[in-house]
Amino acid sequence: MQSLTINIQNESLVEKVIWLLEHFKNDGLEIVSKEDIEDLKLLSASRHEESISFDEYLKNAN
């Protein structure tokens, strides 16, 4: 898989580029915003953290 970052300053151009890229979705193109990628990275990292029971959480909440 290859990733590409495109920075666009003009909002109307953003809409045109997205419209163009949408036509390649059936060929396997995935469009993900940079913000969504950062959220996914944070979520993935949290999956490796140790979890505790809710009762244990409540005991340590104060």
Short mmCIF file of N, CA and C in Angstrom, two decimals:
data_model
loop_
_atom_site.label_atom_id
_atom_site.label_comp_id
_atom_site.label_asym_id
_atom_site.label_seq_id
_atom_site.Cartn_x
_atom_site.Cartn_y
_atom_site.Cartn_z
N MET A 1 0.85 -1.17 0.00
CA MET A 1 0.00 0.00 0.00
C MET A 1 0.89 1.23 0.00
N GLN A 2 0.45 2.24 -0.70
CA GLN A 2 1.19 3.50 -0.78
C GLN A 2 0.30 4.62 -0.27
N SER A 3 0.86 5.54 0.49
CA SER A 3 0.11 6.68 1.01
C SER A 3 0.61 7.95 0.37
N LEU A 4 -0.30 8.90 0.22
CA LEU A 4 0.02 10.18 -0.40
C LEU A 4 -0.67 11.28 0.38
N THR A 5 0.06 12.34 0.68
CA THR A 5 -0.52 13.49 1.37
C THR A 5 -0.60 14.64 0.38
N ILE A 6 -1.77 15.26 0.31
CA ILE A 6 -1.98 16.40 -0.58
C ILE A 6 -2.41 17.58 0.28
N ASN A 7 -1.68 18.68 0.20
CA ASN A 7 -2.03 19.90 0.93
C ASN A 7 -2.62 20.90 -0.06
N ILE A 8 -3.84 21.35 0.21
CA ILE A 8 -4.53 22.26 -0.69
C ILE A 8 -5.00 23.46 0.12
N GLN A 9 -4.65 24.66 -0.32
CA GLN A 9 -5.00 25.88 0.39
C GLN A 9 -6.39 26.40 0.01
N ASN A 10 -6.80 26.19 -1.22
CA ASN A 10 -8.05 26.73 -1.74
C ASN A 10 -9.19 25.75 -1.50
N GLU A 11 -10.20 26.18 -0.73
CA GLU A 11 -11.31 25.28 -0.36
C GLU A 11 -12.09 24.77 -1.56
N SER A 12 -12.28 25.62 -2.58
CA SER A 12 -13.02 25.15 -3.76
C SER A 12 -12.22 24.11 -4.53
N LEU A 13 -10.90 24.21 -4.48
CA LEU A 13 -10.07 23.19 -5.13
C LEU A 13 -10.13 21.88 -4.36
N VAL A 14 -10.25 21.96 -3.03
CA VAL A 14 -10.39 20.75 -2.21
C VAL A 14 -11.60 19.95 -2.67
N GLU A 15 -12.71 20.64 -2.86
CA GLU A 15 -13.93 19.96 -3.29
C GLU A 15 -13.75 19.29 -4.66
N LYS A 16 -13.05 19.96 -5.56
CA LYS A 16 -12.82 19.39 -6.90
C LYS A 16 -11.91 18.17 -6.84
N VAL A 17 -10.87 18.24 -6.02
CA VAL A 17 -9.95 17.11 -5.90
C VAL A 17 -10.65 15.91 -5.27
N ILE A 18 -11.44 16.15 -4.22
CA ILE A 18 -12.19 15.06 -3.59
C ILE A 18 -13.16 14.45 -4.59
N TRP A 19 -13.85 15.29 -5.36
CA TRP A 19 -14.78 14.80 -6.38
C TRP A 19 -14.04 13.88 -7.36
N LEU A 20 -12.86 14.29 -7.79
CA LEU A 20 -12.08 13.48 -8.72
C LEU A 20 -11.65 12.15 -8.09
N LEU A 21 -11.14 12.22 -6.87
CA LEU A 21 -10.67 11.01 -6.19
C LEU A 21 -11.80 10.03 -5.89
N GLU A 22 -12.99 10.54 -5.63
CA GLU A 22 -14.15 9.68 -5.36
C GLU A 22 -14.37 8.69 -6.51
N HIS A 23 -14.02 9.07 -7.72
CA HIS A 23 -14.22 8.21 -8.88
C HIS A 23 -13.31 6.98 -8.89
N PHE A 24 -12.29 6.97 -8.04
CA PHE A 24 -11.36 5.84 -7.98
C PHE A 24 -11.62 4.92 -6.79
N LYS A 25 -12.66 5.18 -6.01
CA LYS A 25 -12.96 4.34 -4.85
C LYS A 25 -13.23 2.89 -5.24
N ASN A 26 -13.93 2.68 -6.34
CA ASN A 26 -14.23 1.31 -6.77
C ASN A 26 -12.98 0.55 -7.19
N ASP A 27 -11.90 1.27 -7.46
CA ASP A 27 -10.63 0.64 -7.84
C ASP A 27 -9.75 0.40 -6.63
N GLY A 28 -10.24 0.73 -5.44
CA GLY A 28 -9.48 0.46 -4.22
C GLY A 28 -8.89 1.68 -3.54
N LEU A 29 -9.16 2.87 -4.05
CA LEU A 29 -8.65 4.08 -3.42
C LEU A 29 -9.41 4.34 -2.13
N GLU A 30 -8.68 4.66 -1.09
CA GLU A 30 -9.28 5.00 0.20
C GLU A 30 -8.89 6.45 0.52
N ILE A 31 -9.87 7.27 0.83
CA ILE A 31 -9.62 8.67 1.15
C ILE A 31 -9.79 8.83 2.66
N VAL A 32 -8.70 9.24 3.34
CA VAL A 32 -8.71 9.40 4.79
C VAL A 32 -8.08 10.74 5.11
N SER A 33 -8.74 11.53 5.94
CA SER A 33 -8.17 12.83 6.32
C SER A 33 -7.01 12.61 7.29
N LYS A 34 -6.12 13.58 7.33
CA LYS A 34 -4.97 13.50 8.24
C LYS A 34 -5.44 13.40 9.69
N GLU A 35 -6.51 14.12 10.01
CA GLU A 35 -7.05 14.08 11.37
C GLU A 35 -7.55 12.68 11.72
N ASP A 36 -8.21 12.02 10.76
CA ASP A 36 -8.70 10.67 11.00
C ASP A 36 -7.54 9.70 11.20
N ILE A 37 -6.47 9.88 10.46
CA ILE A 37 -5.30 9.00 10.61
C ILE A 37 -4.71 9.15 12.01
N GLU A 38 -4.60 10.40 12.48
CA GLU A 38 -4.07 10.63 13.83
C GLU A 38 -4.98 9.99 14.88
N ASP A 39 -6.29 10.11 14.72
CA ASP A 39 -7.23 9.48 15.65
C ASP A 39 -7.07 7.97 15.65
N LEU A 40 -6.91 7.38 14.46
CA LEU A 40 -6.75 5.94 14.35
C LEU A 40 -5.45 5.47 15.02
N LYS A 41 -4.39 6.26 14.89
CA LYS A 41 -3.12 5.92 15.54
C LYS A 41 -3.28 5.94 17.06
N LEU A 42 -3.96 6.96 17.57
CA LEU A 42 -4.18 7.04 19.02
C LEU A 42 -5.04 5.89 19.51
N LEU A 43 -6.07 5.56 18.76
CA LEU A 43 -6.94 4.45 19.13
C LEU A 43 -6.17 3.14 19.12
N SER A 44 -5.36 2.94 18.11
CA SER A 44 -4.56 1.72 18.01
C SER A 44 -3.60 1.60 19.20
N ALA A 45 -2.98 2.71 19.56
CA ALA A 45 -2.04 2.69 20.69
C ALA A 45 -2.75 2.37 21.99
N SER A 46 -4.00 2.84 22.13
CA SER A 46 -4.73 2.58 23.38
C SER A 46 -5.13 1.11 23.50
N ARG A 47 -5.17 0.39 22.41
CA ARG A 47 -5.55 -1.03 22.45
C ARG A 47 -4.51 -1.87 23.19
N HIS A 48 -3.28 -1.34 23.28
CA HIS A 48 -2.20 -2.09 23.91
C HIS A 48 -2.04 -1.74 25.39
N GLU A 49 -2.84 -0.78 25.87
CA GLU A 49 -2.76 -0.41 27.28
C GLU A 49 -3.48 -1.43 28.15
N GLU A 50 -3.02 -1.55 29.36
CA GLU A 50 -3.66 -2.47 30.30
C GLU A 50 -5.01 -1.91 30.72
N SER A 51 -6.00 -2.73 30.81
CA SER A 51 -7.31 -2.27 31.25
C SER A 51 -7.57 -2.73 32.68
N ILE A 52 -8.45 -1.99 33.37
CA ILE A 52 -8.83 -2.36 34.73
C ILE A 52 -10.34 -2.45 34.79
N SER A 53 -10.84 -3.12 35.81
CA SER A 53 -12.28 -3.25 35.97
C SER A 53 -12.88 -1.91 36.37
N PHE A 54 -14.18 -1.76 36.13
CA PHE A 54 -14.86 -0.52 36.48
C PHE A 54 -14.84 -0.30 38.00
N ASP A 55 -14.99 -1.36 38.77
CA ASP A 55 -14.95 -1.24 40.23
C ASP A 55 -13.59 -0.73 40.70
N GLU A 56 -12.55 -1.23 40.08
CA GLU A 56 -11.18 -0.78 40.42
C GLU A 56 -11.01 0.70 40.06
N TYR A 57 -11.56 1.09 38.93
CA TYR A 57 -11.52 2.49 38.51
C TYR A 57 -12.21 3.37 39.55
N LEU A 58 -13.41 2.96 40.01
CA LEU A 58 -14.16 3.75 40.98
C LEU A 58 -13.41 3.87 42.30
N LYS A 59 -12.71 2.82 42.71
CA LYS A 59 -11.96 2.89 43.95
C LYS A 59 -10.86 3.93 43.88
N ASN A 60 -10.28 4.12 42.71
CA ASN A 60 -9.15 5.04 42.54
C ASN A 60 -9.59 6.40 41.96
N ALA A 61 -10.87 6.62 41.81
CA ALA A 61 -11.36 7.84 41.17
C ALA A 61 -11.15 9.08 42.05
N ASN A 62 -11.11 8.91 43.38
CA ASN A 62 -10.98 10.07 44.26
C ASN A 62 -9.58 10.28 44.66
#
